[in-house]
Amino acid sequence: MAASCFQNLNLNNGVLKSELVPSTELLFSTFSAPSRRPRRLNLARVHVQGTCCSAAVVILMQKSYEQLQPVIESVPLQSSLSSDTIKPYISIYDTTLRDGAQMVGISLTLADKLKIARALTELGVGYIEGGWPGSNPKDAEFFSLCKAEIMANKTNTKLAAFGATRRKGITCDEDKNLQSLISSDADVITVVAKAWDEQVIKVIETSLEENLNMISDTVKYLKMQSKEVMVDAEHFFDGYLSNREYAMDCLKTAAKAGADVVVLCDTNGGTMPWIVEEVTREIHKALEPWPSVRIGIHTHNDTDMAVANSLAAVRGGATLVQGCMNGYGERTGNANLVSIIGNLQVKLKYRCIPSSTLSKLASVSSFVAEIAGQLQSPSQPFVGSNAFAHKGGIHVAAIRKMPESYNHMDPTLVGNKMLSVVSELSGRGNILDKAERAGLTIDKNIAGNVLARIKKMELEGCAFEGAGASVDMLIIRRGQHYKRPFQVLEFSVISSNRGTQAQDMNTDNEDYGNCQVNQAIVKVNVNGVDQITASEGIGPVDALSHALRNALEAHYPQLSQIELEDYKVRLLEPATARKGTLSTTRVTIEFTDSKGNKWTTVGAHSSIVEASFRALVDGLEFGIVNCSEEGCST
C-alpha cells in the first residue's frame, strides 16, 4: 500500500522534485539502487506515524512547495534519522589523475598516481579516472598496476579510463584510442563528445549528423564490451545556449545508444549557477524516456563558480559530480571535490562518500597536495589550517561559550580542528584558549599580562599568528612553579672570511673568498652553574645553535633529536623615519623532532642575529619542556 501511494504520485513542480523526492531508504525497508529519477517522497524533516498514506502525507502530495513550507517547518524534526538516510546518493567522480594533472606546475609520476589513487580509494570516492591510456605509456601502465595493486582489494571504487568517441570517417574497430580504452580493463569508460554545433563544424570539421553517429557508434560499441559508459558532453552549456535542439540531440543519442551517464560539461567555466540548475532540470525532464540514464556535472572554475555550479546541478537532478581534489586543473582549475563533498554531505545531507571516512577528508586533501607538489592554501574551505581559525578577541570569547557562534560546522567531521590565533587583535579569551589547548592552567590576570606583552612585541615587529610555540613559552614562563631550564647570560658571534678579495673591483676576476667562518660563544646558567661554550657553524644561527647545544645536551638529551627545519627572514619597514639597514628584522624558525612533530617560534630586532637568537632560544626551551628522549608532545 505504501509503495503504491508514492508510485502514483505525480510531482510536476521542479523545485518540489529536487527538495522533497529522493530517499527510498527512508520510507521503505527494501533498498533500491540510486537512479537518475528519484521517485519517492523524502520526509526526512517530517515526523509521520503510521503508514505513508496517512493524512500528513496526503497533504504533502496535494500542496505546492510554497504551501508545503510552513507545514513542514511546523512539524517536529525526526532526530533519529542519520545523515546517510536523508537524501539520495551522489556519486563522486575524481579526475585528479587526468584533468587535475593538466594544471601548470603539476607533473605526476606513475608512483605518484598510484599513491593518490590509493588515498582516494580509502576515502571512498565512487570513481577514479586514471587517465587517457591512448595518450601516453605512463597512463597505460597505471591501469595495469592500479587494477592489480589497489582495485584487487575489496573496494566500492571503480576505475575509469578516459578517451574520446571514435574519429570521424572510421569504424570503432579501426580507432586505436578506443582499442586502448578497452585494453585498459577499466570498469568504466568515459568518452568526451562534442555538444556544441560550432565546435563540431569548426574544430573536428565534420557534419552535425556524423558527430551524432560518432556518439551513437561509440556508446554501442563500448556497451557490447560490457562496460559502464559515461559520455562527457564537452562545452554542453555553451552548445545549449547556441543550439538548444542539437545539444539535446547529443544527449538523447547517447541515451538511446545505452549510455549509463551523460555528463554536462561547463568546459569554459563561464556559466552561472542559476543557468546550470535550470538547464539541468530541463535535461532531467528531456531524458525521462530513459529513466536508467543518470546525469553528471563537470565544471571548471574560470569564474570561481565551479563548486556552486556543481551544487546547482545536483539541485537540478544530477546524481554524479566530476571534479579534482583541491580544485586542481587546467587554467583556474576544476571543481574542488573537497568543498563539494563537504557541502553535499555535511551541509546538504546528501551521501557521497561513506560516513566512516568523512573525517579523512582533510588528511587526504593534504596528502594529495604534498604528492602533487602544491602548497595547500591555509584558507581552503573545510580543510585548510585556517578554515576554523579565529583571531579576533570578540570571536574567540564567543566561541569559548558557544562554538557554533563563529563556526558553520563541527570541523572534526572532516578531520580538521578549531584553533584560536594570538595577535595584537586578540583578547584574553585567545590567551586562555591557547593555554587550555596546550594543557596549561592560568588565571585571567596572567592572561592579561601575556596579552599585553604580545601586543608590545607585535608593535616591535613580532608576528605570533604562525609562531604558536613562542606564545606557549610566554604563557609557560609565567607559571607559578615554572623554573627555566637554562638562562642565557651572554653571547657573541664572529663572522669572518678567510679568502682574499681582489683589489680591482672593476675586473672580472674579483675573488670574495670561499671560506666563510662563523664562530659563536655562549655563556649560560644551567642548574645554577655558569658555562661557557663555543662552536663554529655554516652561518651565525647554526653556530649559535651548536654552542647552545654543547652546553645543554648533557642536561637535556632530548635536544639531540630536535632539528632546525626552516628559517625565514623578513625585513620590516619601521613606522619611524628609519629605513634600510636600520629596519626591524623578523625571524621565524621552524623546528622538528625525529617523529615529524613541528613547532615555530619568532623573534624581532634591529639586529638579525639578536632576532634569530630569540627565536632559537624559544624553540629549544619549548623542546626541552615538551620532549623526552622518546619523543615530543606538541
XYZ file of C-alpha atoms in Angstrom:
634
model
C 0.000 0.000 0.000
C 2.777 2.413 0.933
C 4.642 1.821 -2.304
C 1.537 2.303 -4.435
C 0.817 5.656 -2.803
C 4.147 7.036 -3.975
C 4.271 5.315 -7.330
C 1.018 7.031 -8.266
C 2.280 10.400 -7.045
C 2.711 12.920 -9.877
C 5.118 15.693 -8.942
C 5.467 18.226 -11.729
C 6.988 21.043 -9.739
C 10.762 21.010 -10.397
C 11.659 22.511 -7.027
C 9.381 20.046 -5.252
C 11.084 17.138 -7.004
C 14.583 18.207 -6.018
C 13.776 19.096 -2.425
C 11.194 16.547 -1.336
C 11.629 13.489 -3.501
C 14.531 11.195 -3.203
C 15.213 8.720 -0.429
C 13.966 5.185 -0.905
C 15.755 4.030 2.216
C 13.864 6.476 4.416
C 10.386 5.063 3.839
C 10.982 1.541 2.644
C 12.950 -1.285 4.152
C 13.827 -2.797 0.792
C 16.811 -0.998 -0.727
C 16.826 0.090 -4.334
C 19.966 1.376 -6.073
C 20.005 5.130 -6.739
C 18.783 6.071 -10.184
C 18.651 9.233 -12.210
C 14.975 9.779 -11.448
C 14.175 9.931 -7.749
C 10.609 8.732 -7.388
C 9.708 8.764 -3.739
C 8.886 11.483 -1.322
C 11.595 12.478 1.153
C 10.101 13.003 4.595
C 13.481 13.464 6.270
C 12.297 16.557 8.078
C 8.795 15.322 8.894
C 7.778 13.105 11.778
C 4.985 10.826 10.485
C 3.456 7.973 12.407
C 1.566 5.092 10.800
C 1.525 4.275 7.123
C 2.870 6.611 4.475
C -0.668 7.198 3.239
C -1.580 8.979 6.451
C -3.277 12.352 6.366
C 0.045 14.175 6.723
C 1.396 12.538 3.571
C -1.809 13.211 1.637
C -1.399 16.880 2.500
C 2.178 16.777 1.221
C 1.056 15.197 -2.030
C -1.609 17.778 -2.735
C 0.102 21.060 -1.902
C 2.672 23.038 -3.885
C 6.140 23.625 -2.500
C 5.242 27.122 -1.316
C 2.225 25.801 0.549
C 4.218 22.905 1.976
C 6.937 25.025 3.554
C 5.011 26.231 6.633
C 3.548 22.746 7.093
C 6.983 21.132 7.079
C 8.527 23.716 9.387
C 5.739 23.312 11.932
C 6.274 19.546 12.337
C 8.926 18.288 14.802
C 12.236 17.094 13.372
C 12.792 13.373 13.160
C 16.042 13.336 15.130
C 16.606 9.605 14.812
C 17.475 9.885 11.126
C 21.179 9.622 10.306
C 22.874 11.751 7.669
C 23.142 8.659 5.488
C 19.363 8.371 5.019
C 18.259 11.935 4.476
C 18.948 12.317 0.746
C 19.995 10.092 -2.157
C 23.483 9.043 -3.073
C 25.552 11.432 -5.204
C 28.454 9.688 -6.910
C 31.847 11.393 -6.673
C 33.945 11.021 -9.817
C 37.549 12.082 -9.224
C 39.581 13.173 -12.226
C 42.648 14.496 -10.383
C 44.911 11.989 -12.138
C 43.825 13.184 -15.586
C 42.186 16.627 -15.611
C 43.912 17.744 -12.409
C 47.327 16.757 -13.787
C 46.797 19.310 -16.582
C 47.378 22.101 -14.075
C 50.554 24.091 -14.740
C 53.137 23.059 -12.148
C 51.834 19.516 -11.584
C 53.709 16.545 -13.022
C 52.759 13.195 -11.546
C 54.972 10.146 -11.815
C 53.500 6.686 -12.080
C 54.251 6.137 -8.398
C 52.555 9.457 -7.561
C 49.402 8.436 -9.408
C 49.248 5.119 -7.582
C 49.668 6.819 -4.195
C 46.864 9.270 -4.935
C 44.611 6.512 -6.256
C 45.110 4.507 -3.067
C 44.257 7.543 -0.915
C 41.115 8.260 -2.953
C 40.046 4.636 -2.640
C 40.459 4.803 1.130
C 38.390 7.998 1.157
C 35.664 6.114 -0.693
C 35.039 8.142 -3.846
C 32.811 6.365 -6.345
C 35.060 6.667 -9.385
C 38.738 7.367 -10.060
C 39.596 8.466 -13.570
C 43.116 7.139 -14.079
C 43.975 8.923 -17.297
C 43.880 8.554 -21.060
C 45.532 5.213 -21.823
C 45.736 6.010 -25.530
C 47.720 9.202 -24.996
C 50.905 8.002 -23.251
C 52.627 4.816 -21.956
C 52.532 6.003 -18.317
C 48.745 6.099 -18.212
C 48.528 2.716 -19.917
C 50.844 1.184 -17.298
C 48.928 2.882 -14.493
C 45.748 0.960 -15.282
C 47.542 -2.360 -15.166
C 49.222 -1.645 -11.817
C 46.187 0.033 -10.260
C 43.930 -2.916 -11.091
C 46.467 -5.361 -9.662
C 47.645 -3.447 -6.584
C 44.660 -1.333 -5.497
C 41.430 -2.405 -7.145
C 42.097 -6.082 -6.451
C 41.219 -5.425 -2.816
C 37.591 -5.161 -1.788
C 36.513 -1.648 -2.692
C 33.417 0.124 -3.923
C 35.528 2.491 -6.028
C 35.509 1.946 -9.782
C 38.429 2.702 -12.092
C 37.576 4.804 -15.141
C 39.545 5.283 -18.351
C 39.137 8.479 -20.353
C 39.116 8.863 -24.114
C 37.067 10.204 -26.987
C 34.387 8.989 -29.341
C 35.571 7.304 -32.488
C 37.163 9.610 -35.003
C 35.196 10.795 -37.992
C 35.097 8.567 -41.037
C 36.314 5.343 -39.415
C 34.737 2.489 -37.503
C 35.172 1.778 -33.819
C 37.222 -1.319 -34.654
C 39.649 0.893 -36.569
C 40.005 3.501 -33.823
C 43.220 2.895 -31.873
C 42.191 5.121 -28.975
C 39.010 3.127 -28.422
C 41.007 -0.099 -28.530
C 43.379 1.253 -25.872
C 40.398 2.105 -23.664
C 39.157 -1.456 -23.869
C 42.664 -2.824 -23.308
C 42.959 -0.807 -20.096
C 40.498 -3.238 -18.490
C 38.918 -0.313 -16.644
C 35.481 -0.842 -15.119
C 34.188 2.381 -16.639
C 34.893 4.088 -19.943
C 34.329 7.830 -20.175
C 34.356 9.328 -23.655
C 34.299 13.016 -24.489
C 31.920 14.105 -27.233
C 31.237 17.463 -28.833
C 27.897 19.001 -27.885
C 28.416 22.481 -29.342
C 27.423 22.678 -33.014
C 30.050 25.318 -33.833
C 32.829 23.144 -32.411
C 31.636 20.173 -34.417
C 31.909 22.185 -37.632
C 34.982 24.308 -36.877
C 37.116 22.116 -34.596
C 36.600 18.484 -35.562
C 35.469 19.607 -39.019
C 32.652 17.201 -39.624
C 28.898 17.346 -40.067
C 26.436 17.556 -37.212
C 24.965 14.229 -38.301
C 28.358 12.479 -38.329
C 29.052 13.751 -34.816
C 25.816 12.126 -33.623
C 26.835 8.917 -35.387
C 30.221 9.047 -33.646
C 28.472 9.278 -30.272
C 25.997 6.514 -31.011
C 28.503 4.110 -32.551
C 30.996 4.577 -29.701
C 28.500 4.040 -26.903
C 27.004 0.940 -28.558
C 30.466 -0.482 -29.196
C 31.589 0.006 -25.599
C 28.364 -1.406 -24.192
C 28.968 -4.526 -26.280
C 32.201 -4.853 -24.271
C 30.109 -4.910 -21.062
C 31.480 -1.564 -19.871
C 29.799 1.129 -17.824
C 29.820 4.078 -20.203
C 29.797 7.791 -19.462
C 29.604 10.472 -22.139
C 31.179 13.827 -21.267
C 29.232 16.330 -23.350
C 32.011 18.876 -23.872
C 31.046 22.569 -23.910
C 27.480 21.468 -23.244
C 26.202 24.714 -21.724
C 27.752 26.839 -24.479
C 26.249 24.463 -27.011
C 22.864 24.520 -25.291
C 22.726 28.328 -25.420
C 23.901 28.301 -29.037
C 21.728 25.490 -30.424
C 19.486 24.001 -27.764
C 17.987 21.353 -30.019
C 21.323 19.986 -31.216
C 22.883 19.895 -27.746
C 19.836 17.959 -26.564
C 20.156 15.595 -29.539
C 23.713 14.740 -28.475
C 22.485 13.646 -25.038
C 19.463 11.791 -26.390
C 21.659 9.988 -28.902
C 23.939 8.818 -26.095
C 20.940 7.749 -24.012
C 19.372 5.802 -26.920
C 22.682 4.030 -27.521
C 22.763 2.823 -23.916
C 24.973 5.320 -22.046
C 24.830 4.920 -18.278
C 25.660 8.563 -17.523
C 25.561 11.719 -19.602
C 27.777 14.436 -18.147
C 27.016 18.112 -18.687
C 30.350 19.916 -19.035
C 30.901 23.612 -18.390
C 34.224 23.346 -20.195
C 34.959 27.076 -20.386
C 33.824 27.654 -16.811
C 31.724 30.665 -17.704
C 28.174 29.562 -16.863
C 26.292 30.955 -13.878
C 24.747 28.650 -11.216
C 21.124 29.574 -11.857
C 21.564 28.717 -15.542
C 23.215 25.399 -14.657
C 20.334 24.470 -12.366
C 17.650 25.486 -14.854
C 19.285 23.679 -17.772
C 19.927 20.548 -15.694
C 16.221 20.445 -14.800
C 15.362 20.676 -18.477
C 17.738 17.829 -19.279
C 16.268 15.795 -16.425
C 12.846 16.213 -17.999
C 14.039 15.570 -21.549
C 15.647 12.262 -20.541
C 12.553 10.879 -18.824
C 12.084 8.309 -21.628
C 15.411 6.781 -20.484
C 14.951 6.505 -16.700
C 18.103 4.457 -16.158
C 20.371 7.187 -17.557
C 21.952 9.321 -14.838
C 23.001 12.937 -15.206
C 26.509 14.062 -14.263
C 28.108 17.503 -13.979
C 31.661 18.592 -14.842
C 32.585 22.221 -14.187
C 35.655 24.431 -14.463
C 36.474 27.354 -12.200
C 37.208 30.203 -14.616
C 34.612 32.450 -12.946
C 35.116 30.956 -9.464
C 31.757 29.212 -9.804
C 32.780 25.565 -10.225
C 31.643 24.381 -6.786
C 28.471 26.473 -6.890
C 27.669 25.167 -10.373
C 28.190 21.580 -9.248
C 25.805 22.035 -6.330
C 23.305 23.786 -8.599
C 23.370 20.817 -10.964
C 22.651 18.443 -8.082
C 19.635 20.582 -7.205
C 18.583 20.266 -10.838
C 18.759 16.477 -10.818
C 22.395 15.458 -11.358
C 23.483 12.450 -9.302
C 27.163 12.331 -10.299
C 29.737 15.085 -9.805
C 33.120 15.174 -11.522
C 35.986 17.225 -10.123
C 39.506 17.225 -8.723
C 40.960 17.198 -5.241
C 41.820 20.728 -4.080
C 40.399 22.122 -7.322
C 43.440 21.255 -9.444
C 43.094 21.520 -13.195
C 43.887 23.499 -16.301
C 43.741 27.305 -16.239
C 41.966 28.205 -12.971
C 41.194 24.596 -12.126
C 38.279 22.178 -11.941
C 35.534 21.959 -9.351
C 37.091 21.337 -5.933
C 35.890 17.936 -4.753
C 36.923 18.716 -1.174
C 34.432 21.580 -0.993
C 31.828 19.629 -2.957
C 31.995 16.653 -0.573
C 31.902 18.967 2.440
C 28.899 20.869 1.139
C 26.971 17.864 -0.133
C 27.487 15.561 2.817
C 27.818 17.926 5.771
C 25.711 20.912 4.777
C 23.097 19.481 2.394
C 22.869 15.970 3.904
C 23.429 14.046 0.712
C 25.572 10.910 0.753
C 28.638 10.875 -1.474
C 31.335 9.024 0.488
C 30.970 6.649 3.464
C 30.214 8.399 6.748
C 33.089 6.488 8.327
C 35.659 8.085 6.014
C 34.405 11.680 6.000
C 36.861 12.539 8.784
C 39.719 11.610 6.411
C 38.864 14.463 4.050
C 41.401 16.930 5.485
C 44.259 14.432 5.596
C 43.597 13.161 2.061
C 43.445 16.731 0.778
C 46.796 17.486 2.404
C 48.317 14.220 1.161
C 47.290 14.876 -2.444
C 48.711 18.410 -2.229
C 52.025 17.037 -0.994
C 52.247 14.399 -3.734
C 51.286 16.971 -6.379
C 53.971 19.329 -5.105
C 51.471 22.081 -4.323
C 51.249 24.218 -1.220
C 47.844 23.771 0.342
C 46.126 27.073 0.953
C 45.649 27.663 4.693
C 42.336 29.334 3.843
C 40.952 26.420 1.819
C 37.355 25.859 2.981
C 36.678 22.853 5.200
C 40.259 21.512 5.315
C 42.680 24.459 5.394
C 44.626 25.074 8.598
C 42.900 28.457 8.918
C 39.427 27.244 7.919
C 38.333 27.254 11.573
C 40.979 29.613 12.991
C 39.863 32.659 14.962
C 41.959 35.770 15.500
C 39.616 38.476 16.750
C 39.231 38.673 20.510
C 35.441 39.061 20.341
C 35.150 35.961 18.177
C 37.270 33.803 20.454
C 35.407 34.986 23.536
C 32.157 33.951 21.853
C 33.247 30.521 20.625
C 34.553 29.638 24.082
C 30.966 29.917 25.252
C 29.234 28.776 22.064
C 31.468 27.126 19.416
C 28.856 27.349 16.672
C 28.646 31.128 17.043
C 31.547 31.594 14.617
C 31.876 28.098 13.103
C 29.490 26.958 10.374
C 30.030 23.309 11.348
C 31.977 20.994 13.630
C 35.448 20.909 11.998
C 36.190 17.425 13.316
C 33.580 15.991 10.919
C 36.038 16.476 8.054
C 39.160 15.844 10.115
C 40.016 19.475 10.823
C 40.174 21.358 14.115
C 39.264 24.720 15.529
C 42.008 26.971 16.848
C 42.457 30.487 18.129
C 45.276 32.649 16.810
C 47.113 35.066 19.044
C 47.986 38.549 17.772
C 47.614 42.208 18.670
C 43.919 41.825 17.769
C 43.426 39.200 20.464
C 41.620 39.396 23.748
C 42.233 37.498 26.958
C 39.994 34.728 25.635
C 42.578 33.977 22.923
C 45.264 33.503 25.576
C 43.044 31.399 27.822
C 42.013 29.228 24.871
C 45.630 28.831 23.738
C 46.661 27.848 27.260
C 43.884 25.279 27.584
C 44.759 23.683 24.248
C 48.373 23.447 25.405
C 47.260 21.788 28.647
C 48.123 24.805 30.782
C 46.122 26.459 33.547
C 46.330 30.219 34.002
C 44.069 32.862 35.500
C 42.708 35.974 33.839
C 45.399 38.185 35.354
C 48.202 36.148 33.841
C 46.310 36.025 30.541
C 46.066 39.801 30.581
C 49.761 40.095 31.339
C 50.691 37.772 28.465
C 48.352 39.609 26.106
C 49.943 42.963 26.967
C 53.391 41.517 26.323
C 52.309 40.070 22.971
C 50.840 43.370 21.815
C 54.070 45.159 22.756
C 56.182 42.578 20.941
C 53.991 42.783 17.836
C 54.449 46.526 17.870
C 58.196 45.850 17.882
C 57.897 43.572 14.848
C 56.964 40.068 16.017
C 54.054 38.198 14.466
C 52.600 35.408 16.584
C 49.942 34.048 14.188
C 52.238 31.312 12.934
C 54.514 31.123 15.971
C 52.437 29.227 18.494
C 55.462 27.876 20.348
C 56.603 31.400 21.250
C 53.130 32.112 22.631
C 53.267 28.895 24.647
C 56.607 29.927 26.137
C 55.259 33.343 27.101
C 52.476 31.569 28.982
C 54.607 28.790 30.450
C 57.242 31.173 31.820
C 54.579 32.932 33.838
C 53.543 29.733 35.582
C 53.809 29.913 39.344
C 56.092 26.898 39.667
C 57.916 27.085 36.359
C 61.688 27.090 36.527
C 63.517 27.965 33.333
C 65.789 25.091 32.244
C 68.548 27.498 31.288
C 69.328 31.208 31.307
C 71.410 32.890 28.621
C 73.793 35.346 30.262
C 75.787 36.467 27.259
C 76.544 35.554 23.667
C 78.627 36.813 20.785
C 79.077 35.872 17.134
C 82.080 36.484 14.919
C 81.727 36.251 11.154
C 84.916 36.346 9.094
C 86.151 35.499 5.630
C 89.443 33.749 5.169
C 89.544 34.357 1.437
C 91.224 37.249 -0.354
C 89.356 39.959 -2.219
C 90.727 41.373 -5.441
C 91.910 44.926 -5.195
C 90.383 45.987 -8.500
C 86.585 45.819 -8.040
C 86.075 46.577 -11.744
C 87.760 43.441 -13.015
C 86.000 40.217 -13.925
C 88.363 38.229 -11.700
C 87.294 39.595 -8.343
C 87.521 36.989 -5.564
C 85.500 37.475 -2.403
C 86.844 34.307 -0.846
C 85.235 30.927 -0.489
C 85.669 30.150 3.200
C 83.241 31.982 5.443
C 83.688 31.312 9.169
C 81.013 31.861 11.852
C 82.057 31.380 15.460
C 79.698 31.693 18.420
C 80.444 31.953 22.140
C 77.613 31.464 24.617
C 77.550 31.864 28.391
C 74.578 30.134 30.019
C 73.467 29.208 33.501
C 72.178 25.648 33.851
C 71.020 24.383 37.252
C 72.823 27.244 38.987
C 76.148 26.670 37.232
C 77.586 29.079 34.638
C 79.033 27.522 31.499
C 80.845 28.992 28.526
C 80.813 27.086 25.245
C 81.929 27.896 21.723
C 81.249 26.429 18.306
C 81.509 27.051 14.588
C 78.729 26.825 12.037
C 77.863 27.459 8.404
C 76.036 30.617 9.476
C 75.612 32.675 12.647
C 72.393 30.924 13.644
C 73.911 27.492 13.065
C 76.953 28.465 15.146
C 74.740 29.750 17.987
C 72.619 26.593 17.876
C 75.689 24.352 18.179
C 77.134 26.443 21.007
C 73.883 26.281 22.974
C 73.522 22.548 22.407
C 77.072 21.963 23.619
C 76.066 23.448 26.956
C 72.582 21.941 27.214
C 72.516 18.441 25.725
C 74.312 16.844 28.681
C 71.435 18.051 30.874
C 68.618 17.682 28.315
C 69.389 14.776 25.946
C 66.068 15.246 24.109
C 67.667 18.155 22.260
C 69.668 15.672 20.186
C 66.525 14.715 18.254
C 65.437 18.315 17.578
C 66.488 19.990 14.341
C 66.027 23.391 12.709
C 63.665 22.662 9.813
C 63.182 26.104 8.285
C 64.449 29.635 8.752
C 62.748 32.722 7.337
C 63.692 36.383 7.497
C 61.585 39.400 6.705
C 62.767 42.997 6.737
C 60.077 45.262 8.179
C 59.741 48.901 7.245
C 59.702 50.859 10.514
C 56.969 53.265 11.476
C 59.606 55.928 12.100
C 61.850 57.593 9.560
C 64.481 54.863 9.905
C 64.980 52.938 6.658
C 67.155 50.232 5.122
C 69.711 48.731 7.478
C 68.006 50.351 10.482
C 64.753 48.499 9.810
C 63.460 45.768 12.100
C 64.172 42.159 11.143
C 61.600 39.458 11.890
C 62.874 35.893 12.068
C 60.722 32.768 12.247
C 62.270 29.367 12.861
C 60.524 26.023 12.417
C 61.732 23.095 14.495
C 61.036 19.400 14.070
C 61.738 16.262 16.050
C 62.595 12.755 14.893
C 58.892 11.815 14.676
C 57.903 14.745 12.494
C 56.341 16.975 15.175
C 56.806 20.647 14.309
C 56.671 23.954 16.137
C 57.505 27.536 15.170
C 58.942 30.500 17.078
C 59.513 34.150 16.258
C 61.942 36.920 17.177
C 62.259 40.532 16.081
C 65.060 43.079 16.496
C 67.050 45.597 14.513
C 69.870 43.022 14.585
C 69.218 39.868 12.564
C 71.468 37.915 14.935
C 69.547 39.048 18.011
C 66.197 38.336 16.353
C 67.415 34.883 15.348
C 68.772 34.124 18.812
C 65.468 34.984 20.484
C 63.582 32.620 18.186
C 66.266 29.970 18.686
C 66.075 30.127 22.494
C 62.269 29.899 22.433
C 62.402 26.867 20.162
C 64.984 24.946 22.193
C 63.281 25.729 25.505
C 59.941 24.614 24.024
C 61.613 21.366 23.001
C 63.015 20.796 26.484
C 59.597 21.360 28.059
C 57.591 19.240 25.614
C 60.019 16.498 24.601
C 61.636 13.487 26.185
C 64.150 11.050 24.784
C 61.198 9.011 23.458
C 59.644 11.895 21.521
C 57.752 15.157 21.728
C 54.190 16.113 22.590
C 53.348 19.392 20.848
